[in-house]
DNA sequence: GTGAAAGCGCTAACAG
DNA sequence: CTGTTAGCGCTTTCAC
């Protein structure tokens, strides 16, 4: 099937114009649903467009509108380890999905090109390759942020909020980690725990884990646990770290009745290791995880955990970026900085 | 920092041309390292370009070259479950990384738009939004394949090879699953196993798992195992499936000395469940997994497994797609269809 | 309501 | 070796 000798793969508005006996300008207006055009011609043109299976040439449109319909999603290289970043990956897929719903395509990249060490963020902006950014990155470079702010590039920070920056100028949707830690500890205490260990992930990304510990301590104080009965241990967010921790501190752990693991993967490791020492969960010791990632329902007993409100975060972030792109700095946009509350999901480990 | 009153963010070749006292054509040639230009002007122009921090406007370039520098990577929606698709995700990140090394950006999408149920593949082609595709998808629609073939869109199938299609027209890099199954079983037999259970993942994507079973049986026959001593059980590729399987068939399993789990996650589940029944791995029963995903080194004992040659596959696929894009159907391209051999990694479960 | 014409930033054919 | 010119496909004034 060919139009004027050229394969159907590249139908242009001129082709449609010819068949509809109008100018290509009119076709363009029809396709963009301009109010200038009469319904009659609009319908006729759209029908032909459909018949020809027309799709806009996005380069051409971009060149003239300066919009690409593409969002750059920046992720953190170090999180490539899918084991310890299950939640981030779930987050990413949700973002991509939501963007698609909003008719936006997604370019995924690391902040830094691993070969040239140049900023991908800045490159994409200068190349006009994306309309904006979603940043799932706890340690984005200050340069990038400055650049984004200076040129007023639409961008929203998702999940992470780098604490080394003054982010007064950038939108973000993050979770309330203090609250999450608080809920977790409070739940343990309500279940009767009086001596609790918190497993804090380290290194800290932003203050994510530190905050969870803060919340944990707040609840402990509120529940009148003695200082020495709420201990905090830092470790890498890896299965083996928690696994070895349990083996190395088993005597201490035997004297405890609760563990707050700041990631489900750590909770899962604890359960396995405890089992090897003959300790029962939740009989001998109760455990609360964090994230509500797939780890929490991988092996029985399923893990009581803090649900990260990914649905809300991703939907809001995607809608927001779309807004920013559309208004494009016309109106002075107010800042959207929201901290969304996580909540407890009770399963079998408490 | 502004050039002619416009912010540095949009430096064009005309800006450079003015400063260098040449035509914009010359600038374009310099930037593209044309042999037509004298070294002297080339150096001068490039220096200025660098000073101005010039980056090409990719829409403009695309419009005129019909190349976008973007590859569409199509993944399978059902694989969103990161638990049971650890390997695919590792594969994807490697692909993205390699593409970036080749100066290609990556748009990630599902084959079908989940809202409109239209083909994303075809949309992107018609919109001229990508130069080609990498397909990590076992069940890509015949329509998409037909379209890709008909219009000669660069595309290479990675890891999967849909068996319902005549793929004589498309490049692919896949792994030899029959070989993988064979190696796994042979290793068990060499370690002294005489009664082995194979856990086959189902549903089958392509013939991936079926092939592994075929290889398994070949090795069993070669090792003179009795028919009834090499059993095959099908199950979902989920942790819990294998976990429950062990509990439900523990009496049978006690009579066995080897398990070939067709995914590391299944192997991991088996180990946990066996431990709960007091069976030791590898003492009482030996286990070989598949994929060499992060699951295989998550919990001790680390899993002996079949390494999927992801490095080779991804590098070859990315280089190939770049080739296809460059030559752009000029030369009649020969078909690249390679089946790459997986290999055994011995760890602690055998 | 519709069309003619200009322009987005780049590449490429053609001329010199 | 370099410049002039046209054109990629679309949107957007401006005129009618």
XYZ file of N, CA and C in Angstrom, chain A residues 159-303:
435
model
N 10.909 9.762 45.500
C 11.341 8.859 46.559
C 12.543 9.384 47.351
N 13.565 9.866 46.633
C 14.744 10.377 47.331
C 14.704 11.899 47.398
N 15.372 12.393 48.408
C 15.519 13.843 48.524
C 16.912 14.095 49.088
N 17.833 14.381 48.186
C 19.219 14.550 48.621
C 19.291 15.592 49.721
N 19.916 15.240 50.810
C 19.884 16.133 51.963
C 21.015 17.147 51.936
N 21.915 17.018 50.958
C 23.048 17.948 50.912
C 22.701 19.190 50.096
N 21.461 19.220 49.626
C 21.070 20.325 48.765
C 19.961 21.136 49.392
N 19.955 22.388 49.022
C 18.788 23.190 49.320
C 17.793 22.946 48.195
N 16.785 22.174 48.500
C 15.859 21.795 47.438
C 14.626 22.688 47.400
N 14.803 23.903 47.815
C 13.647 24.782 47.825
C 13.094 25.046 46.439
N 13.868 24.689 45.467
C 13.454 25.032 44.109
C 12.922 23.844 43.334
N 12.910 22.662 43.931
C 12.508 21.505 43.144
C 11.372 20.716 43.784
N 10.482 20.263 42.926
C 9.369 19.455 43.410
C 9.864 18.091 43.863
N 9.212 17.557 44.843
C 9.500 16.168 45.180
C 8.309 15.474 45.827
N 8.299 14.184 45.678
C 7.355 13.330 46.392
C 8.171 12.265 47.089
N 8.181 12.331 48.359
C 8.970 11.370 49.117
C 8.090 10.745 50.190
N 8.644 9.788 50.884
C 7.851 9.177 51.937
C 8.361 9.659 53.285
N 7.514 9.542 54.245
C 7.856 9.985 55.587
C 8.521 8.834 56.330
N 9.820 8.827 56.293
C 10.549 7.706 56.875
C 10.529 7.711 58.400
N 10.470 8.894 58.969
C 10.376 8.962 60.429
C 9.080 8.288 60.872
N 8.040 8.640 60.157
C 6.746 8.043 60.442
C 6.801 6.521 60.270
N 7.416 6.077 59.196
C 7.513 4.642 58.933
C 8.218 3.908 60.066
N 9.339 4.481 60.496
C 10.072 3.857 61.594
C 9.243 3.843 62.867
N 8.527 4.924 63.043
C 7.685 5.042 64.231
C 6.593 3.963 64.249
N 5.903 3.838 63.131
C 4.825 2.847 63.025
C 5.342 1.436 63.293
N 6.492 1.159 62.695
C 7.067 -0.183 62.826
C 7.344 -0.509 64.295
N 8.025 0.407 64.948
C 8.398 0.154 66.344
C 7.155 0.107 67.233
N 6.246 1.016 66.963
C 5.040 1.063 67.779
C 4.292 -0.266 67.696
N 4.227 -0.792 66.486
C 3.541 -2.070 66.289
C 4.209 -3.182 67.096
N 5.520 -3.215 67.055
C 6.240 -4.237 67.820
C 5.929 -4.107 69.306
N 5.960 -2.871 69.756
C 5.705 -2.634 71.176
C 4.283 -3.050 71.553
N 3.360 -2.717 70.684
C 1.972 -3.097 70.937
C 1.802 -4.614 70.979
N 2.669 -5.286 70.229
C 2.613 -6.752 70.251
C 3.360 -7.319 71.458
N 3.852 -6.430 72.289
C 4.450 -6.912 73.529
C 5.959 -6.924 73.572
N 6.596 -6.477 72.518
C 8.061 -6.494 72.521
C 8.586 -5.446 73.506
N 9.631 -5.844 74.231
C 10.225 -4.920 75.208
C 11.722 -4.729 74.977
N 12.264 -5.515 74.075
C 13.688 -5.341 73.772
C 13.875 -5.564 72.269
N 14.173 -4.457 71.591
C 14.104 -4.484 70.131
C 15.422 -4.068 69.502
N 15.748 -4.765 68.418
C 16.930 -4.392 67.631
C 16.469 -3.765 66.325
N 17.093 -2.643 65.988
C 16.828 -2.055 64.671
C 18.027 -2.305 63.777
N 17.760 -2.773 62.576
C 18.817 -2.974 61.591
C 18.760 -1.825 60.602
N 19.684 -0.903 60.763
C 19.677 0.286 59.911
C 20.573 0.079 58.706
N 20.047 0.391 57.524
C 20.847 0.239 56.317
C 21.857 1.361 56.214
N 22.993 1.010 55.698
C 24.074 1.965 55.583
C 24.925 1.536 54.401
N 25.460 2.420 53.588
C 25.392 3.864 53.752
C 23.988 4.408 53.513
N 23.774 5.502 54.131
C 22.518 6.207 54.045
C 22.349 6.854 52.670
N 21.192 6.730 52.085
C 20.914 7.484 50.868
C 19.969 8.594 51.275
N 20.401 9.812 51.146
C 19.637 10.881 51.750
C 19.704 10.629 53.248
N 18.604 10.784 53.930
C 18.601 10.423 55.348
C 17.584 9.320 55.586
N 17.236 8.684 54.509
C 16.211 7.659 54.505
C 16.235 6.756 55.741
N 17.364 6.104 55.919
C 17.431 5.086 56.960
C 17.609 5.706 58.352
N 18.375 6.762 58.368
C 18.551 7.510 59.602
C 17.178 7.928 60.154
N 16.346 8.405 59.245
C 15.012 8.850 59.656
C 14.196 7.695 60.243
N 14.323 6.549 59.619
C 13.559 5.407 60.124
C 13.994 5.086 61.549
N 15.296 5.219 61.768
C 15.802 4.972 63.108
C 15.271 6.015 64.089
N 15.230 7.251 63.647
C 14.677 8.310 64.488
C 13.253 7.971 64.910
N 12.449 7.564 63.931
C 11.070 7.198 64.229
C 11.010 6.031 65.204
N 11.883 5.089 64.966
C 11.983 3.916 65.837
C 12.244 4.341 67.280
N 13.181 5.250 67.449
C 13.528 5.694 68.805
C 12.405 6.497 69.444
N 11.762 7.295 68.638
C 10.620 8.051 69.163
C 9.575 7.112 69.765
N 9.254 6.076 69.002
C 8.238 5.141 69.477
C 8.713 4.401 70.721
N 10.009 4.096 70.731
C 10.570 3.376 71.877
C 10.447 4.225 73.140
N 10.793 5.493 72.985
C 10.702 6.403 74.126
C 9.253 6.491 74.597
N 8.385 6.678 73.631
C 6.962 6.789 73.930
C 6.461 5.533 74.645
N 7.014 4.378 74.251
C 6.583 3.115 74.856
C 7.361 2.776 76.113
N 8.206 3.736 76.529
C 8.975 3.584 77.758
C 9.910 2.378 77.738
N 10.481 2.126 76.567
C 11.549 1.132 76.526
C 12.803 1.783 77.089
N 13.586 1.006 77.800
C 14.856 1.534 78.296
C 15.792 1.786 77.123
N 16.670 2.769 77.290
C 17.667 3.086 76.254
C 18.342 1.825 75.737
N 18.798 1.018 76.693
C 19.587 -0.148 76.300
C 18.725 -1.257 75.694
N 17.418 -1.061 75.687
C 16.541 -2.076 75.110
C 16.069 -1.738 73.697
N 16.628 -0.652 73.170
C 16.377 -0.412 71.741
C 17.711 -0.102 71.080
N 18.261 -1.148 70.523
C 19.607 -1.062 69.955
C 19.546 -0.870 68.452
N 20.544 -0.181 67.942
C 20.602 0.041 66.501
C 21.911 -0.506 65.946
N 21.813 -1.321 64.927
C 23.008 -1.826 64.251
C 22.958 -1.417 62.789
N 24.072 -0.916 62.300
C 24.125 -0.515 60.896
C 24.750 -1.616 60.061
N 24.228 -1.772 58.875
C 24.803 -2.779 57.982
C 24.421 -2.469 56.547
N 25.134 -3.066 55.615
C 24.766 -2.923 54.211
C 23.384 -3.512 53.985
N 22.705 -2.978 53.001
C 21.357 -3.469 52.710
C 21.429 -4.734 51.863
N 22.089 -5.746 52.407
C 22.269 -6.996 51.676
C 21.786 -8.162 52.527
N 21.286 -9.141 51.854
C 20.804 -10.336 52.522
C 21.863 -10.904 53.466
N 23.056 -11.061 52.932
C 24.109 -11.698 53.728
C 24.496 -10.902 54.961
N 24.391 -9.587 54.874
C 24.756 -8.765 56.026
C 23.884 -9.117 57.222
N 22.592 -9.175 56.983
C 21.685 -9.495 58.082
C 21.842 -10.941 58.513
N 22.041 -11.783 57.535
C 22.200 -13.208 57.820
C 23.390 -13.437 58.753
N 24.523 -12.846 58.407
C 25.707 -12.995 59.243
C 25.531 -12.304 60.587
N 24.880 -11.164 60.557
C 24.647 -10.443 61.805
C 23.955 -11.336 62.833
N 22.919 -12.005 62.389
C 22.170 -12.863 63.304
C 23.066 -13.961 63.867
N 23.840 -14.566 62.991
C 24.709 -15.640 63.465
C 25.741 -15.128 64.462
N 26.240 -13.930 64.193
C 27.300 -13.405 65.058
C 26.769 -12.867 66.390
N 25.519 -12.466 66.388
C 24.973 -11.866 67.608
C 23.846 -12.694 68.199
N 23.888 -13.982 67.943
C 22.745 -14.805 68.308
C 22.461 -14.771 69.808
N 23.524 -14.663 70.623
C 23.272 -14.663 72.069
C 22.508 -13.414 72.488
N 22.947 -12.292 71.938
C 22.225 -11.053 72.202
C 20.773 -11.163 71.736
N 20.624 -11.687 70.540
C 19.290 -11.751 69.940
C 18.354 -12.641 70.763
N 18.919 -13.666 71.361
C 18.085 -14.549 72.180
C 17.429 -13.791 73.329
N 18.071 -12.692 73.723
C 17.503 -11.908 74.831
C 16.480 -10.877 74.342
N 16.327 -10.802 73.020
C 15.406 -9.801 72.449
C 14.094 -10.451 72.049
N 13.085 -9.584 71.842
C 11.814 -10.140 71.372
C 11.292 -9.450 70.122
N 12.092 -8.516 69.588
C 11.648 -7.848 68.369
C 12.799 -7.359 67.511
N 12.600 -7.401 66.197
C 13.577 -6.842 65.255
C 12.841 -5.937 64.283
N 13.393 -4.745 64.117
C 12.888 -3.854 63.075
C 13.948 -3.807 61.984
N 13.670 -4.496 60.876
C 14.624 -4.542 59.765
C 14.221 -3.482 58.753
N 15.151 -2.624 58.412
C 14.777 -1.476 57.576
C 14.669 -1.790 56.088
N 14.622 -3.055 55.766
C 14.349 -3.482 54.396
C 13.853 -4.913 54.480
N 12.915 -5.253 53.625
C 12.354 -6.601 53.671
C 13.413 -7.670 53.464
N 14.379 -7.336 52.630
C 15.403 -8.338 52.356
C 16.181 -8.679 53.620
N 16.380 -7.691 54.480
C 17.050 -7.960 55.757
C 16.152 -8.790 56.663
N 14.887 -8.458 56.668
C 13.941 -9.213 57.486
C 13.931 -10.677 57.065
N 13.896 -10.869 55.752
C 13.876 -12.223 55.213
C 15.123 -12.995 55.644
N 16.257 -12.331 55.577
C 17.509 -12.971 55.985
C 17.480 -13.324 57.464
N 16.941 -12.432 58.277
C 16.858 -12.691 59.715
C 16.030 -13.939 59.985
N 14.902 -14.026 59.322
C 14.016 -15.161 59.557
C 14.740 -16.470 59.272
N 15.408 -16.503 58.132
C 16.137 -17.700 57.757
C 17.201 -18.048 58.803
N 17.976 -17.044 59.186
C 19.066 -17.288 60.136
C 18.525 -17.690 61.501
N 17.459 -17.036 61.927
C 16.875 -17.359 63.229
C 16.388 -18.803 63.250
N 15.773 -19.179 62.142
C 15.276 -20.543 62.024
C 16.412 -21.543 62.230
N 17.554 -21.212 61.674
C 18.708 -22.103 61.794
C 19.174 -22.242 63.241
N 18.823 -21.258 64.056
C 19.174 -21.342 65.472
C 18.006 -21.845 66.311
N 16.998 -22.294 65.637
C 15.865 -22.854 66.357
C 14.914 -21.813 66.940
N 15.121 -20.565 66.564
C 14.201 -19.532 67.059
C 13.014 -19.412 66.120
N 11.840 -19.244 66.707
C 10.626 -19.172 65.896
C 10.194 -17.735 65.712
N 9.738 -17.440 64.502
C 9.146 -16.135 64.209
C 7.685 -16.372 63.874
N 6.751 -15.736 64.519
C 6.902 -14.674 65.516
C 6.910 -15.185 66.959
N 6.901 -16.497 67.143
C 6.806 -17.039 68.500
C 7.855 -16.485 69.452
N 9.117 -16.706 69.122
C 10.185 -16.256 70.005
C 10.545 -14.790 69.777
N 10.440 -14.402 68.538
C 10.858 -13.039 68.214
C 10.014 -12.523 67.050
N 9.605 -11.283 67.166
C 8.756 -10.695 66.127
C 9.588 -9.803 65.217
N 9.184 -9.733 63.975
C 9.962 -8.958 63.001
C 9.051 -8.071 62.155
N 9.487 -6.836 61.995
C 8.833 -5.949 61.026
C 9.854 -5.555 59.978
N 9.470 -5.657 58.718
C 10.355 -5.259 57.624
C 10.041 -3.849 57.139
N 10.495 -3.538 55.948
C 10.217 -2.221 55.373
C 10.214 -2.328 53.854
N 9.300 -1.640 53.232
C 9.172 -1.519 51.765
C 7.905 -2.180 51.219
N 7.567 -3.343 51.786
C 6.525 -4.147 51.156
C 6.920 -4.509 49.728
N 8.148 -4.908 49.550
C 8.610 -5.373 48.243
C 8.282 -6.855 48.111
N 8.627 -7.431 46.991
C 8.266 -8.843 46.782
C 8.927 -9.761 47.802
N 9.996 -9.295 48.415
C 10.642 -10.113 49.431
C 9.708 -10.439 50.590
N 8.778 -9.536 50.840
C 7.956 -9.718 52.034
C 6.977 -10.874 51.887
N 6.741 -11.313 50.662
C 5.843 -12.458 50.480
C 6.534 -13.574 49.698
N 7.826 -13.611 49.838
C 8.581 -14.615 49.088
C 8.512 -15.974 49.780
N 8.870 -15.972 51.036
C 8.915 -17.212 51.814
C 7.998 -17.071 53.022
N 7.279 -18.112 53.388
C 6.563 -18.027 54.645
C 7.542 -18.164 55.807
N 7.336 -17.522 56.929
C 6.191 -16.657 57.191
C 6.295 -15.332 56.435
N 5.165 -14.882 55.887
C 5.155 -13.617 55.173
C 5.402 -12.475 56.157
N 6.079 -11.469 55.664
C 6.632 -10.463 56.566
C 5.691 -9.281 56.809
